[in-house]
Every structure is written in structure tokens, then in C-alpha cells.
Amino acid sequence: MTLKILIVTGDAAESLEVLYPYQRLREEGYEVHIAAPSRKQLRFVVHDFEPGYDTYTEKPGYTWPADLAFSEVEPSQYAAVVVPGGRAPEYLRNDPELRKILKSFFDADKPVAQICHGPLLTAAVGALEGRRVTAYPALELDMQAAGATFQDTEVVSDGTLVSSRAWPDHPAWMRAFLELLRTRTSEA
């Protein structure tokens, strides 16, 4: 049976942080579904780092269809969840359906991969208390306020939670997440 992985996202998610794990996980043989507030064509963005800017810049990115609405997700059908960054987590953390989904993954101790601003979602369900995480560096205070110990490094693994700062860290992030998935699925 092919294991399913869920990606939770919305408009203004960082293109690379959705599509890289989507493609990488499919390449490994997982069935990957993208869930959003509704079934629709999502509009992603590209965040880039340019000289002279104090922060990243944002440009229009790829579009991609959501396979499911959050209200249609049955978390028990999925082995793990991926939480991309971009601006989407800023508003998605207010979605009660998504909060229920994420909480169920943590309650079941299933693997969770988060990157960039994605930890704003896991913080919203109280799942970072006492954990070590990384995130986009500007979120250090948010992570501390959520009860986490922030580490400014390309990847942090803490139990079933794998976090990373941003898309330049993709290789380390996916390497650690895939190792966790392989370990967890061989135990099942």
C-alpha cells in the first residue's frame, strides 16, 4: 500500500516550499495530496533575496490545484504532513479546520515537516512547547513565545518534527524528513 503524505497550504505560499517537497516525496514513491481552505487553483509566490533589501522580496509564482479542502481531510489516512512557508501561514493559522488537522498529527506522533513561516501554524496548535525548532530567522521571537528553543541552522529534528529555515535549506530538510519517514514506516 502506498503511503500518503499531506501538504497543507494556501494562496501566497512560497512556490519552492510547496513544489519541492511535493515532487521529492512523489519521487520516493509516496502519494502526495495538497490541501487548502478550498479546492481551487492556488496562487503561489516566489520569495527571493536581493542585494540592498532588508528582507526578502515577493513576486508571483506558480499556480497549482488543491486536491482537497481542509474540511475534506481525514488525517488518519496520512502518514505525515508537510507545512510550507510563505505568507500563507499568517492567515491559515486562523482556520479551525486546519488547526484540527495539525493537532491530530501531533497527537498521533506522526512526522511533521515545517519550513520558513510554516511554524506559525504549528505554534497556533500549541505543538512547539518544549521543542527545538528552526524557522525563517525573523520568527525567532515567535518561536520563543510559542515555548520553543530556536536554533538558526539549516535543519532541526526534534522527535517527529523536522524544521528548516527557508528554501535554500531544502536538501538538508528533505534528507532529514525522508530519513524520519523511512524509520517510522519500517517500525509500522
PDB file of C-alpha atoms in Angstrom, residues 14-182:
ATOM      1  CA  GLU A  14       6.308  30.020  -1.280  1.00  0.00           C
ATOM      2  CA  SER A  15       6.346  28.120  -4.617  1.00  0.00           C
ATOM      3  CA  LEU A  16       9.533  26.178  -3.930  1.00  0.00           C
ATOM      4  CA  GLU A  17       8.463  25.211  -0.407  1.00  0.00           C
ATOM      5  CA  VAL A  18       5.317  23.548  -1.759  1.00  0.00           C
ATOM      6  CA  LEU A  19       6.552  22.090  -5.032  1.00  0.00           C
ATOM      7  CA  TYR A  20       9.977  20.815  -3.932  1.00  0.00           C
ATOM      8  CA  PRO A  21       8.601  18.517  -1.197  1.00  0.00           C
ATOM      9  CA  TYR A  22       5.648  17.603  -3.430  1.00  0.00           C
ATOM     10  CA  GLN A  23       7.956  16.394  -6.196  1.00  0.00           C
ATOM     11  CA  ARG A  24      10.623  14.943  -3.919  1.00  0.00           C
ATOM     12  CA  LEU A  25       8.117  12.866  -1.943  1.00  0.00           C
ATOM     13  CA  ARG A  26       6.443  11.621  -5.135  1.00  0.00           C
ATOM     14  CA  GLU A  27       9.875  10.691  -6.457  1.00  0.00           C
ATOM     15  CA  GLU A  28      10.295   8.491  -3.362  1.00  0.00           C
ATOM     16  CA  GLY A  29       7.008   6.729  -4.158  1.00  0.00           C
ATOM     17  CA  TYR A  30       4.641   8.469  -1.729  1.00  0.00           C
ATOM     18  CA  GLU A  31       1.166   9.591  -2.757  1.00  0.00           C
ATOM     19  CA  VAL A  32       1.028  13.332  -2.028  1.00  0.00           C
ATOM     20  CA  HIS A  33      -2.104  15.451  -1.637  1.00  0.00           C
ATOM     21  CA  ILE A  34      -2.262  19.223  -1.328  1.00  0.00           C
ATOM     22  CA  ALA A  35      -4.988  20.589   0.949  1.00  0.00           C
ATOM     23  CA  ALA A  36      -6.077  24.227   1.179  1.00  0.00           C
ATOM     24  CA  PRO A  37      -9.034  26.184   2.543  1.00  0.00           C
ATOM     25  CA  SER A  38     -10.980  25.148  -0.594  1.00  0.00           C
ATOM     26  CA  ARG A  39     -10.464  23.128  -3.768  1.00  0.00           C
ATOM     27  CA  LYS A  40      -9.197  25.742  -6.187  1.00  0.00           C
ATOM     28  CA  GLN A  41      -6.239  26.821  -8.258  1.00  0.00           C
ATOM     29  CA  LEU A  42      -3.758  28.113  -5.679  1.00  0.00           C
ATOM     30  CA  ARG A  43      -1.519  31.083  -6.437  1.00  0.00           C
ATOM     31  CA  PHE A  44       1.958  30.696  -5.001  1.00  0.00           C
ATOM     32  CA  VAL A  45       4.707  33.324  -4.708  1.00  0.00           C
ATOM     33  CA  VAL A  46       8.472  33.458  -5.090  1.00  0.00           C
ATOM     34  CA  HIS A  47      10.466  34.916  -2.244  1.00  0.00           C
ATOM     35  CA  ASP A  48      13.967  35.931  -3.219  1.00  0.00           C
ATOM     36  CA  PHE A  49      16.916  37.563  -1.536  1.00  0.00           C
ATOM     37  CA  GLU A  50      18.221  40.601  -3.371  1.00  0.00           C
ATOM     38  CA  PRO A  51      21.098  42.928  -2.535  1.00  0.00           C
ATOM     39  CA  GLY A  52      20.040  46.162  -0.865  1.00  0.00           C
ATOM     40  CA  TYR A  53      16.803  44.777   0.653  1.00  0.00           C
ATOM     41  CA  ASP A  54      16.447  44.370   4.399  1.00  0.00           C
ATOM     42  CA  THR A  55      14.154  41.385   3.867  1.00  0.00           C
ATOM     43  CA  TYR A  56      13.093  39.074   1.059  1.00  0.00           C
ATOM     44  CA  THR A  57      11.191  40.280  -1.993  1.00  0.00           C
ATOM     45  CA  GLU A  58       7.972  38.709  -3.274  1.00  0.00           C
ATOM     46  CA  LYS A  59       6.976  38.025  -6.866  1.00  0.00           C
ATOM     47  CA  PRO A  60       4.137  35.999  -8.429  1.00  0.00           C
ATOM     48  CA  GLY A  61       4.954  32.296  -8.599  1.00  0.00           C
ATOM     49  CA  TYR A  62       3.386  29.132  -9.933  1.00  0.00           C
ATOM     50  CA  THR A  63      -0.248  28.137  -9.706  1.00  0.00           C
ATOM     51  CA  TRP A  64      -1.252  24.651  -8.635  1.00  0.00           C
ATOM     52  CA  PRO A  65      -4.565  22.937  -7.884  1.00  0.00           C
ATOM     53  CA  ALA A  66      -5.529  21.975  -4.351  1.00  0.00           C
ATOM     54  CA  ASP A  67      -6.580  18.324  -4.242  1.00  0.00           C
ATOM     55  CA  LEU A  68      -8.713  18.761  -1.130  1.00  0.00           C
ATOM     56  CA  ALA A  69     -10.322  21.377   1.068  1.00  0.00           C
ATOM     57  CA  PHE A  70      -9.257  21.249   4.713  1.00  0.00           C
ATOM     58  CA  SER A  71     -12.811  20.158   5.586  1.00  0.00           C
ATOM     59  CA  GLU A  72     -12.331  17.041   3.397  1.00  0.00           C
ATOM     60  CA  VAL A  73      -9.085  15.862   5.009  1.00  0.00           C
ATOM     61  CA  GLU A  74      -9.140  12.698   7.096  1.00  0.00           C
ATOM     62  CA  PRO A  75      -5.783  12.872   8.939  1.00  0.00           C
ATOM     63  CA  SER A  76      -5.786   9.162   9.797  1.00  0.00           C
ATOM     64  CA  GLN A  77      -5.291   8.410   6.072  1.00  0.00           C
ATOM     65  CA  TYR A  78      -1.911  10.165   6.040  1.00  0.00           C
ATOM     66  CA  ALA A  79       1.471   9.035   7.338  1.00  0.00           C
ATOM     67  CA  ALA A  80       2.849  12.575   7.647  1.00  0.00           C
ATOM     68  CA  VAL A  81       2.195  16.245   6.946  1.00  0.00           C
ATOM     69  CA  VAL A  82       4.304  18.992   5.338  1.00  0.00           C
ATOM     70  CA  VAL A  83       3.787  22.634   6.334  1.00  0.00           C
ATOM     71  CA  PRO A  84       5.328  25.042   3.785  1.00  0.00           C
ATOM     72  CA  GLY A  85       6.045  28.689   4.408  1.00  0.00           C
ATOM     73  CA  GLY A  86       5.490  31.912   2.543  1.00  0.00           C
ATOM     74  CA  ARG A  87       2.756  34.293   3.649  1.00  0.00           C
ATOM     75  CA  ALA A  88       0.045  31.610   3.690  1.00  0.00           C
ATOM     76  CA  PRO A  89       0.687  30.532   7.316  1.00  0.00           C
ATOM     77  CA  GLU A  90      -0.098  34.080   8.531  1.00  0.00           C
ATOM     78  CA  TYR A  91      -3.778  33.683   7.681  1.00  0.00           C
ATOM     79  CA  LEU A  92      -4.075  29.879   7.659  1.00  0.00           C
ATOM     80  CA  ARG A  93      -3.337  29.702  11.384  1.00  0.00           C
ATOM     81  CA  ASN A  94      -6.794  31.203  11.925  1.00  0.00           C
ATOM     82  CA  ASP A  95      -8.521  28.302  10.109  1.00  0.00           C
ATOM     83  CA  PRO A  96     -10.163  25.966  12.688  1.00  0.00           C
ATOM     84  CA  GLU A  97     -10.259  23.008  10.251  1.00  0.00           C
ATOM     85  CA  LEU A  98      -6.531  23.260   9.621  1.00  0.00           C
ATOM     86  CA  ARG A  99      -5.787  23.568  13.337  1.00  0.00           C
ATOM     87  CA  LYS A 100      -7.725  20.312  13.934  1.00  0.00           C
ATOM     88  CA  ILE A 101      -5.759  18.591  11.169  1.00  0.00           C
ATOM     89  CA  LEU A 102      -2.376  19.669  12.512  1.00  0.00           C
ATOM     90  CA  LYS A 103      -3.264  18.862  16.106  1.00  0.00           C
ATOM     91  CA  SER A 104      -4.243  15.332  15.076  1.00  0.00           C
ATOM     92  CA  PHE A 105      -0.789  14.731  13.534  1.00  0.00           C
ATOM     93  CA  PHE A 106       0.939  15.843  16.721  1.00  0.00           C
ATOM     94  CA  ASP A 107      -1.488  13.899  18.933  1.00  0.00           C
ATOM     95  CA  ALA A 108      -0.743  10.747  16.895  1.00  0.00           C
ATOM     96  CA  ASP A 109       3.030  11.469  16.962  1.00  0.00           C
ATOM     97  CA  LYS A 110       3.202  11.372  13.159  1.00  0.00           C
ATOM     98  CA  PRO A 111       6.040  13.033  11.226  1.00  0.00           C
ATOM     99  CA  VAL A 112       5.657  16.764  10.561  1.00  0.00           C
ATOM    100  CA  ALA A 113       7.951  18.771   8.265  1.00  0.00           C
ATOM    101  CA  GLN A 114       7.760  22.553   8.563  1.00  0.00           C
ATOM    102  CA  ILE A 115       9.754  25.275   6.865  1.00  0.00           C
ATOM    103  CA  CYS A 116      10.124  29.055   6.849  1.00  0.00           C
ATOM    104  CA  HIS A 117       6.883  30.637   8.185  1.00  0.00           C
ATOM    105  CA  GLY A 118       5.181  27.222   8.455  1.00  0.00           C
ATOM    106  CA  PRO A 119       5.934  27.020  12.198  1.00  0.00           C
ATOM    107  CA  LEU A 120       3.378  29.802  12.719  1.00  0.00           C
ATOM    108  CA  LEU A 121       0.792  27.058  12.076  1.00  0.00           C
ATOM    109  CA  THR A 122       2.276  24.524  14.466  1.00  0.00           C
ATOM    110  CA  ALA A 123       2.636  27.258  17.085  1.00  0.00           C
ATOM    111  CA  ALA A 124      -1.082  28.003  16.686  1.00  0.00           C
ATOM    112  CA  VAL A 125      -1.934  24.481  17.866  1.00  0.00           C
ATOM    113  CA  GLY A 126       0.448  24.637  20.826  1.00  0.00           C
ATOM    114  CA  ALA A 127       2.739  21.974  19.359  1.00  0.00           C
ATOM    115  CA  LEU A 128       6.066  23.775  19.797  1.00  0.00           C
ATOM    116  CA  GLU A 129       6.161  23.986  23.597  1.00  0.00           C
ATOM    117  CA  GLY A 130       9.419  22.438  24.827  1.00  0.00           C
ATOM    118  CA  ARG A 131      10.682  21.592  21.338  1.00  0.00           C
ATOM    119  CA  ARG A 132      13.776  22.619  19.419  1.00  0.00           C
ATOM    120  CA  VAL A 133      12.976  24.241  16.055  1.00  0.00           C
ATOM    121  CA  THR A 134      14.267  26.425  13.323  1.00  0.00           C
ATOM    122  CA  ALA A 135      12.269  28.735  11.069  1.00  0.00           C
ATOM    123  CA  TYR A 136      12.809  31.804   8.950  1.00  0.00           C
ATOM    124  CA  PRO A 137      15.173  33.779  11.246  1.00  0.00           C
ATOM    125  CA  ALA A 138      12.741  36.707  11.623  1.00  0.00           C
ATOM    126  CA  LEU A 139      10.441  34.287  13.519  1.00  0.00           C
ATOM    127  CA  GLU A 140      12.906  33.641  16.346  1.00  0.00           C
ATOM    128  CA  LEU A 141      10.824  35.656  18.850  1.00  0.00           C
ATOM    129  CA  ASP A 142       7.593  33.986  17.671  1.00  0.00           C
ATOM    130  CA  MET A 143       9.151  30.558  18.210  1.00  0.00           C
ATOM    131  CA  GLN A 144      10.330  31.529  21.681  1.00  0.00           C
ATOM    132  CA  ALA A 145       6.878  32.927  22.520  1.00  0.00           C
ATOM    133  CA  ALA A 146       5.443  29.537  21.463  1.00  0.00           C
ATOM    134  CA  GLY A 147       7.710  27.857  24.025  1.00  0.00           C
ATOM    135  CA  ALA A 148      10.295  26.511  21.579  1.00  0.00           C
ATOM    136  CA  THR A 149      14.062  26.751  21.636  1.00  0.00           C
ATOM    137  CA  PHE A 150      15.056  28.437  18.369  1.00  0.00           C
ATOM    138  CA  GLN A 151      18.201  27.330  16.529  1.00  0.00           C
ATOM    139  CA  ASP A 152      19.390  29.262  13.465  1.00  0.00           C
ATOM    140  CA  THR A 153      20.585  26.287  11.437  1.00  0.00           C
ATOM    141  CA  GLU A 154      19.532  24.628   8.176  1.00  0.00           C
ATOM    142  CA  VAL A 155      17.593  21.780   9.796  1.00  0.00           C
ATOM    143  CA  VAL A 156      16.460  20.804  13.289  1.00  0.00           C
ATOM    144  CA  SER A 157      14.967  17.403  14.066  1.00  0.00           C
ATOM    145  CA  ASP A 158      13.141  17.003  17.363  1.00  0.00           C
ATOM    146  CA  GLY A 159      11.320  13.698  17.636  1.00  0.00           C
ATOM    147  CA  THR A 160       8.802  13.584  14.784  1.00  0.00           C
ATOM    148  CA  LEU A 161       9.186  17.297  13.944  1.00  0.00           C
ATOM    149  CA  VAL A 162      11.652  18.355  11.234  1.00  0.00           C
ATOM    150  CA  SER A 163      12.034  22.087  10.638  1.00  0.00           C
ATOM    151  CA  SER A 164      14.082  24.250   8.326  1.00  0.00           C
ATOM    152  CA  ARG A 165      14.652  27.974   7.711  1.00  0.00           C
ATOM    153  CA  ALA A 166      13.777  28.522   4.032  1.00  0.00           C
ATOM    154  CA  TRP A 167      14.088  27.063   0.538  1.00  0.00           C
ATOM    155  CA  PRO A 168      17.918  27.334   0.370  1.00  0.00           C
ATOM    156  CA  ASP A 169      17.912  24.607   3.077  1.00  0.00           C
ATOM    157  CA  HIS A 170      15.761  22.137   1.087  1.00  0.00           C
ATOM    158  CA  PRO A 171      18.374  19.382   0.691  1.00  0.00           C
ATOM    159  CA  ALA A 172      19.024  19.081   4.438  1.00  0.00           C
ATOM    160  CA  TRP A 173      15.295  19.438   5.248  1.00  0.00           C
ATOM    161  CA  MET A 174      14.088  16.721   2.892  1.00  0.00           C
ATOM    162  CA  ARG A 175      17.028  14.436   3.730  1.00  0.00           C
ATOM    163  CA  ALA A 176      16.110  14.574   7.444  1.00  0.00           C
ATOM    164  CA  PHE A 177      12.374  14.235   6.777  1.00  0.00           C
ATOM    165  CA  LEU A 178      12.807  11.252   4.434  1.00  0.00           C
ATOM    166  CA  GLU A 179      15.072   9.552   6.971  1.00  0.00           C
ATOM    167  CA  LEU A 180      12.365  10.034   9.617  1.00  0.00           C
ATOM    168  CA  LEU A 181       9.664   8.707   7.257  1.00  0.00           C
ATOM    169  CA  ARG A 182      11.718   5.615   6.421  1.00  0.00           C
TER     170      ARG A 182
END
